[in-house]
Short mmCIF file of C-alpha atoms in Angstrom, two decimals:
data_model
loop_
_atom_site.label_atom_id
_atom_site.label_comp_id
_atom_site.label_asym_id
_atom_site.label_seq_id
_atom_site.Cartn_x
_atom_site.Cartn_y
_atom_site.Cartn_z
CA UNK L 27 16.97 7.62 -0.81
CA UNK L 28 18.75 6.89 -4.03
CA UNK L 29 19.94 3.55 -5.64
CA UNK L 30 22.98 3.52 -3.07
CA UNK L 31 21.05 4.26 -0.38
CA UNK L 32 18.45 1.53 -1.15
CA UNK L 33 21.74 -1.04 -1.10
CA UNK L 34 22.91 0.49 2.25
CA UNK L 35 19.59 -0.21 3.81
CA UNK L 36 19.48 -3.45 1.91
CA UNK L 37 16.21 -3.19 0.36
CA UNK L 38 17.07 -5.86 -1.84
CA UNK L 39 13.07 -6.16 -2.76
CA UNK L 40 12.55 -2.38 -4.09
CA UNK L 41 15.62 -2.65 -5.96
CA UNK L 42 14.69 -6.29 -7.46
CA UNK L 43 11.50 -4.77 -9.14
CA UNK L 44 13.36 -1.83 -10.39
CA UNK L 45 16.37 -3.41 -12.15
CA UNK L 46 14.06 -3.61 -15.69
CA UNK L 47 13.90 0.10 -15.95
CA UNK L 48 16.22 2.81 -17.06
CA UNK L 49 14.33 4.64 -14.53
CA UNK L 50 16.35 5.30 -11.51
CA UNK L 51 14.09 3.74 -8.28
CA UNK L 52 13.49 6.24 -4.87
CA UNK L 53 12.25 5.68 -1.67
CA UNK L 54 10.40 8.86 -0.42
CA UNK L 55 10.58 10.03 2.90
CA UNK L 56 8.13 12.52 3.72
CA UNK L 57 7.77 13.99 7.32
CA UNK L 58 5.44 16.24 9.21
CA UNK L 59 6.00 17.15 12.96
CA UNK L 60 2.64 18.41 14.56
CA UNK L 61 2.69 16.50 17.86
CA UNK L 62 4.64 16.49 20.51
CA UNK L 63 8.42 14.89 20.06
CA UNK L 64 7.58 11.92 22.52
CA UNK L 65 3.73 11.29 20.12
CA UNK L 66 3.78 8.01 18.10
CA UNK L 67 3.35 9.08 14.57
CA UNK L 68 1.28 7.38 11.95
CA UNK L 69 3.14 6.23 9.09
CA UNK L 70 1.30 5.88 5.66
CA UNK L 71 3.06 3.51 3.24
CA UNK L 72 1.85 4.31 -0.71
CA UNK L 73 2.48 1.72 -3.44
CA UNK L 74 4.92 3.96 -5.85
CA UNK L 75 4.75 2.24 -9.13
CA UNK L 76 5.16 5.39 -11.69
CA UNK L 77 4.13 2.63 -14.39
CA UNK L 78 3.71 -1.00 -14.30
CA UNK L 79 3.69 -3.21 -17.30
CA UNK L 80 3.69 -6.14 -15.85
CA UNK L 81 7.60 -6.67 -16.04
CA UNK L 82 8.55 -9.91 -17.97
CA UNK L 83 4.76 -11.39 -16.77
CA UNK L 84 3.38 -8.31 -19.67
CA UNK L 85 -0.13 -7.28 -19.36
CA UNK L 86 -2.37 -7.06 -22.26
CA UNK L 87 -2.56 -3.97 -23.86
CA UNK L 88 -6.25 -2.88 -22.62
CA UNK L 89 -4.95 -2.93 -19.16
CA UNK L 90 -1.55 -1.11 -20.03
CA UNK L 91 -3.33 2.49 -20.53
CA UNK L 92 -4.17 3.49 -16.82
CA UNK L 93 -1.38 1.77 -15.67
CA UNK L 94 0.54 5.08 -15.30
CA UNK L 95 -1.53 5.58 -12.31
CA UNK L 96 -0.64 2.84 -10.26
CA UNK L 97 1.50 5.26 -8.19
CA UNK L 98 -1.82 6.50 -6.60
CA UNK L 99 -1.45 5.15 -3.47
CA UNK L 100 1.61 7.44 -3.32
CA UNK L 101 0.22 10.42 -4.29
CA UNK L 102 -2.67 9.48 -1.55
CA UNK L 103 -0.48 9.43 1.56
CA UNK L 104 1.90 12.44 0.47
CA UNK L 105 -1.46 14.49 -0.67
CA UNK L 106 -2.89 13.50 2.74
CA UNK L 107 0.45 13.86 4.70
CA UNK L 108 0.88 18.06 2.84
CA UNK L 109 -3.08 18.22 3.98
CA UNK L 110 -1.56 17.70 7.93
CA UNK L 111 0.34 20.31 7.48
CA UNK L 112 -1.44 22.66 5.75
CA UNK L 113 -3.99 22.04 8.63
CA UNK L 114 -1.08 21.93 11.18
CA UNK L 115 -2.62 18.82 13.18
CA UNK L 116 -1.14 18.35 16.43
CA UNK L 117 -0.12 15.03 15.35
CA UNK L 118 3.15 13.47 13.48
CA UNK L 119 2.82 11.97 10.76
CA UNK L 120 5.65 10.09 8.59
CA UNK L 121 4.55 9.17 4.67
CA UNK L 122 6.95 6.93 3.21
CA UNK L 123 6.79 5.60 -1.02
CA UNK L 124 8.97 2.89 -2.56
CA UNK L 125 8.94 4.27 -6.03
CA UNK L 126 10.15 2.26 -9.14
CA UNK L 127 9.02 1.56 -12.43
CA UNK L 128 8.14 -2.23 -13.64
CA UNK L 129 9.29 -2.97 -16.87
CA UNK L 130 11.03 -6.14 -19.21
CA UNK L 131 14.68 -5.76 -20.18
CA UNK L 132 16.82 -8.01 -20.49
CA UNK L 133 18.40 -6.76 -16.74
CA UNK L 134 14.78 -7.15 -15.28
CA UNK L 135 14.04 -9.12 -12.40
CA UNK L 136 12.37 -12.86 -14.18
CA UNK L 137 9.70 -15.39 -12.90
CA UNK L 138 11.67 -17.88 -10.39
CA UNK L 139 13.65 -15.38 -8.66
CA UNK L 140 14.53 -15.09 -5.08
CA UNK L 141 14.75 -11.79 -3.85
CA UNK L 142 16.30 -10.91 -0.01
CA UNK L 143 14.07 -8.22 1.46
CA UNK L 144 15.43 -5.52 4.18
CA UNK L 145 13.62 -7.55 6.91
CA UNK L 146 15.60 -10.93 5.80
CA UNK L 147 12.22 -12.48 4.58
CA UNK L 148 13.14 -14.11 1.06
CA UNK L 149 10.29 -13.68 -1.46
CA UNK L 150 9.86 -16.01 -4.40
CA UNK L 151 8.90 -14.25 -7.37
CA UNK L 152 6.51 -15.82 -9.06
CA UNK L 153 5.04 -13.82 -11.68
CA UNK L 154 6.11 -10.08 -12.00
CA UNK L 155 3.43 -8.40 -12.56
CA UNK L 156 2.66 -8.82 -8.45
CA UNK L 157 5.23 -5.96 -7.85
CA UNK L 158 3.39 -3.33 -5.91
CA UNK L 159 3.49 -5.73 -2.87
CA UNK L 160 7.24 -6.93 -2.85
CA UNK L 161 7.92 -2.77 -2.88
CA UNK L 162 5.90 -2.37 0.42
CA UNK L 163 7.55 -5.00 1.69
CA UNK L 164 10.59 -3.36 2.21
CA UNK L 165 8.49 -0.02 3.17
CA UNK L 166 6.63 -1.70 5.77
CA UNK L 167 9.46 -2.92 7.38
CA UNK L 168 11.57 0.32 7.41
CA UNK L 169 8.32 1.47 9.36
CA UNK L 170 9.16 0.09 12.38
CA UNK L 171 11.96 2.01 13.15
CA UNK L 172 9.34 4.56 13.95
CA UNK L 173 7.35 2.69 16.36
CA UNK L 174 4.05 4.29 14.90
CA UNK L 175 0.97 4.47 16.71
CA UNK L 176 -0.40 2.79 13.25
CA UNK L 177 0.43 2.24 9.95
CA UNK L 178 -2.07 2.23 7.02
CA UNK L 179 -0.72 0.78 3.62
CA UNK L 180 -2.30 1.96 0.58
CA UNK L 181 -2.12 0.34 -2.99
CA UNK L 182 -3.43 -0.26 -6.40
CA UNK L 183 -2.12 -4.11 -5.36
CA UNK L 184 -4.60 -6.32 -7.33
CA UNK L 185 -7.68 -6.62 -9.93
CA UNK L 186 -9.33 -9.34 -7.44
CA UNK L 187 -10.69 -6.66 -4.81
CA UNK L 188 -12.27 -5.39 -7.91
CA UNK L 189 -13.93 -8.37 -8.57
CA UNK L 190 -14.67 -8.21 -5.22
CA UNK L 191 -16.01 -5.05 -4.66
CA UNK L 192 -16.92 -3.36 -7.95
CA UNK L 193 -15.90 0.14 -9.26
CA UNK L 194 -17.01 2.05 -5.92
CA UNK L 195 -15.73 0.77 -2.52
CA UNK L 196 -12.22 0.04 -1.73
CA UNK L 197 -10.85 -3.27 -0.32
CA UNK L 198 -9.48 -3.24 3.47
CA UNK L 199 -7.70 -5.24 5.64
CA UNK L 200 -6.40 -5.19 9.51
CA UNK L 201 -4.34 -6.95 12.17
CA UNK L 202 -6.67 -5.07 14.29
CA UNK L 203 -10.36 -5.21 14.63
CA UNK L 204 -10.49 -1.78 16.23
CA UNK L 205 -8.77 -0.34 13.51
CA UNK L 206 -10.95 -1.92 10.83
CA UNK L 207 -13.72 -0.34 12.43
CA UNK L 208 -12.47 2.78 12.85
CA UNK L 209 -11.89 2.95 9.09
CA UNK L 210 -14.91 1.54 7.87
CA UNK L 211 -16.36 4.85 10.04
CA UNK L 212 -14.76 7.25 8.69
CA UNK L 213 -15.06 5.69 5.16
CA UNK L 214 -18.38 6.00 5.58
CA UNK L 215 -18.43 10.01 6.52
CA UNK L 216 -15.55 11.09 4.31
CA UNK L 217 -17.53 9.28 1.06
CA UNK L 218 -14.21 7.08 0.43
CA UNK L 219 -15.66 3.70 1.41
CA UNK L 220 -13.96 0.75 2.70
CA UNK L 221 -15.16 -2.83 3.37
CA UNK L 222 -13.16 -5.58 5.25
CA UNK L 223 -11.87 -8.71 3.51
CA UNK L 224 -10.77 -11.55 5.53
CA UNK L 225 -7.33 -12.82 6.57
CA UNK L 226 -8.01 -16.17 7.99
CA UNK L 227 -4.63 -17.78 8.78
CA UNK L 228 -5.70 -21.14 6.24
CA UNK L 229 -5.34 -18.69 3.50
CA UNK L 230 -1.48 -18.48 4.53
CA UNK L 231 -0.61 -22.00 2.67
CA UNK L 232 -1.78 -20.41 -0.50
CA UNK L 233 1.22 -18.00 -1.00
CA UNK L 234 3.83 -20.07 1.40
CA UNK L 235 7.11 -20.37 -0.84
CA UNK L 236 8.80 -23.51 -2.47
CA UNK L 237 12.19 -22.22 -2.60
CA UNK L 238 12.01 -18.80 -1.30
CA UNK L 239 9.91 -17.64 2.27
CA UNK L 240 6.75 -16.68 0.55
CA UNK L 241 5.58 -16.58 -2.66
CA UNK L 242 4.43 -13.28 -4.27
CA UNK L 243 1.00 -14.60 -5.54
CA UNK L 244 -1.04 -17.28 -4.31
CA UNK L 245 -0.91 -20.61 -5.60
CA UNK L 246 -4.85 -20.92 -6.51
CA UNK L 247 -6.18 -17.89 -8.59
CA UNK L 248 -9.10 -17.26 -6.12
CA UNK L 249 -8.36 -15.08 -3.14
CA UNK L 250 -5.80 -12.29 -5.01
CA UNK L 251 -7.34 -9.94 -2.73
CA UNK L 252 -6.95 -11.40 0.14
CA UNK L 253 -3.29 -13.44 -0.98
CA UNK L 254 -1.89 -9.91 -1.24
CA UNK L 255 -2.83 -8.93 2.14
CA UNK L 256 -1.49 -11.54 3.94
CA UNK L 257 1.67 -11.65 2.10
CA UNK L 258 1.74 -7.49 3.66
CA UNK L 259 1.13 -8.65 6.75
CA UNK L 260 3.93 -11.01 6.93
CA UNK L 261 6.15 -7.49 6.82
CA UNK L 262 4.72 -6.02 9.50
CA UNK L 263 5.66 -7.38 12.83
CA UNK L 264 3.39 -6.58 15.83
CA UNK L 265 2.58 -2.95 14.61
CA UNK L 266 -1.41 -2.04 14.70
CA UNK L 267 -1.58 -2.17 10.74
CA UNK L 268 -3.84 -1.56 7.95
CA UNK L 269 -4.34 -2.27 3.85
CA UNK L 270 -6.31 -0.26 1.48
CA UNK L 271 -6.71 -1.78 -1.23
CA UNK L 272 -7.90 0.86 -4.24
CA UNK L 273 -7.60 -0.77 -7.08
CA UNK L 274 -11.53 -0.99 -7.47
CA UNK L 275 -11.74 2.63 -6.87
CA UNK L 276 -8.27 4.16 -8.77
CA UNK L 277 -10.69 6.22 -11.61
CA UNK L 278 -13.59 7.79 -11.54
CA UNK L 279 -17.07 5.70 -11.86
CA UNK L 280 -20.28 6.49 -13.36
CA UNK L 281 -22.50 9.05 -11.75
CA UNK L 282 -19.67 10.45 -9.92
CA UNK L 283 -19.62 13.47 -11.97
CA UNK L 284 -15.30 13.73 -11.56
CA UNK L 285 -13.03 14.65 -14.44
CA UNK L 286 -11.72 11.44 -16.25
CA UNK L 287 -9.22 10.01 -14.69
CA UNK L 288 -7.77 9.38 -11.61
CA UNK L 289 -10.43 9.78 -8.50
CA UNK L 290 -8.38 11.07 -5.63
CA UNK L 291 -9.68 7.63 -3.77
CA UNK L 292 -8.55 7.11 -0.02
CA UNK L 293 -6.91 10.84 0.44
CA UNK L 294 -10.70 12.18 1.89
CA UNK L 295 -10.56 8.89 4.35
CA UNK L 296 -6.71 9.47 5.35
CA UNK L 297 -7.21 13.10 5.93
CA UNK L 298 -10.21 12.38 8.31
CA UNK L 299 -8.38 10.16 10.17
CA UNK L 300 -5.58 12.30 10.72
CA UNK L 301 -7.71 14.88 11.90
CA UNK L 302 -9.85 12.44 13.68
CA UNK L 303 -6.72 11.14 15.92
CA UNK L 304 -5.47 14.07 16.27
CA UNK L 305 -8.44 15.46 18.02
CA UNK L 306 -8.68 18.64 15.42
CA UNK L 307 -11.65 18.03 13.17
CA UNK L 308 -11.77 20.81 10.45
CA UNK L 309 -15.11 19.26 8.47
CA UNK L 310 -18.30 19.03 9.95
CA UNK L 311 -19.12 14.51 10.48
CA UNK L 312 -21.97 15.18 8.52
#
């Protein structure tokens, strides 16, 4: 979907981070049809931002240099949606990526604004360099149409889970224990590992808006992780739902022995799972 399209849909969110950059935004649409017609598909949802410099909000200039890589939640879910296919899994599976650019111009979207996003939630920007979760909003809501089996979110969203978590296991969060666990599993096996973060509902005053719905970052600096979560959760209705968080694991570590660089993280995990639910393992569990 182009610009227009965005407007038609109303995805007054994507298109609120995007109006800084001379870069024309896209929301990616990427389909594969292994099940039957009547199958549920899983929907991934990958955090698009083809740069981020933190918008009007600018980041220093250390943390500037990888940030061309915070669309690698994208390439996960399209890289594990083309590995379906290659495989041909019975199963359906529907990748979609809100993809801007976050930049300051004089046009871009400023600290204090309200933006309307497609599910009618208002979100109160409060410092734009939170961007990568008021794009999913509007992606997790165009998910429903669908009415997936499951949807699993993944993003670069926030330095805290790396704090967290360190340099080699990726944050995640669930509306659904069963899902968490299944996850952490397969984590586990695929080498792309996962460990769950709370959402306690007392954590929802933190990012609860003055004069918008909800607030893009909480209002005590503790808790990004987990602030960023629940704001994605508010977007998500009653669908079985997961967050990846990969910020902690978006290059590659010591002692990994990978090229510089992004790592590929979550794309093992997502392509297990697909085969996993599909009931067509290709890899040995071991």
């Amino acid at each position: 979907l182009d610009r227009a399209a965005m407007v038609k849909e109303k995805m007054g969110a994507i298109l609120g981070v995007a109006k800084g950059s001379a870069e024309e935004p896209k929301f990616i649409i990427m389909e594969y049809h292994g099940g039957p017609k009547n199958q549920p598909p899983i929907v991934l949802v990958g955090k698009g931002v083809t740069f981020d410099s933190g918008g009007i909000n600018l980041k220093p200039s250390q943390a500037m240099s990888d940030m061309h890589m915070d669309m690698s939640g994208a390439a996960a879910v399209l890289c594990a949606t083309a590995a379906a296919a290659a495989q041909r899994l019975p199963i359906n599976v529907i990748a979609l990526v809100p993809a801007a650019e976050n930049m300051p111009s004089g046009s871009g979207y400023r600290p204090g604004d309200i933006l309307a996003s497609r599910s009618g939630i208002t979100i109160e920007v409060v410092d734009t360099d939170a961007e990568g979760r008021i794009l999913l909003a509007d992606a997790l809501d165009y998910a429903k149409q669908y009415k997936p089996q499951l949807v699993v979110d993944v993003a670069t969203l926030t330095g805290a889970a790396t704090v967290a978590l360190g340099l080699r296991t990726a944050a995640l969060f669930s509306n659904k224990q069963d899902v968490a666990d299944e996850l952490f599993a397969l984590g586990e096996r695929s080498g792309d590992r996962v460990w769950q973060l709370p959402m306690h509902e007392e954590y929802e005053q933190e990012i609860k808006g003055t004069t918008g719905d909800i607030a893009n970052v909480g209002k005590v600096r503790y808790g990004g992780a987990i602030h960023g979560a629940l704001f994605l959760k508010r977007f998500v209705g009653t669908m079985p739902w997961a967050h990846l968080d990969i910020a902690p694991t978006l290059t590659a570590a010591e002692g990994q022995f990978l090229a510089k660089g992004a790592s590929g993280t979550s794309v093992r995990l997502l392509v297990r799972m697909l085969e996993e639910r599909s009931g067509k393992v290709i890899r040995n569990k071991e």
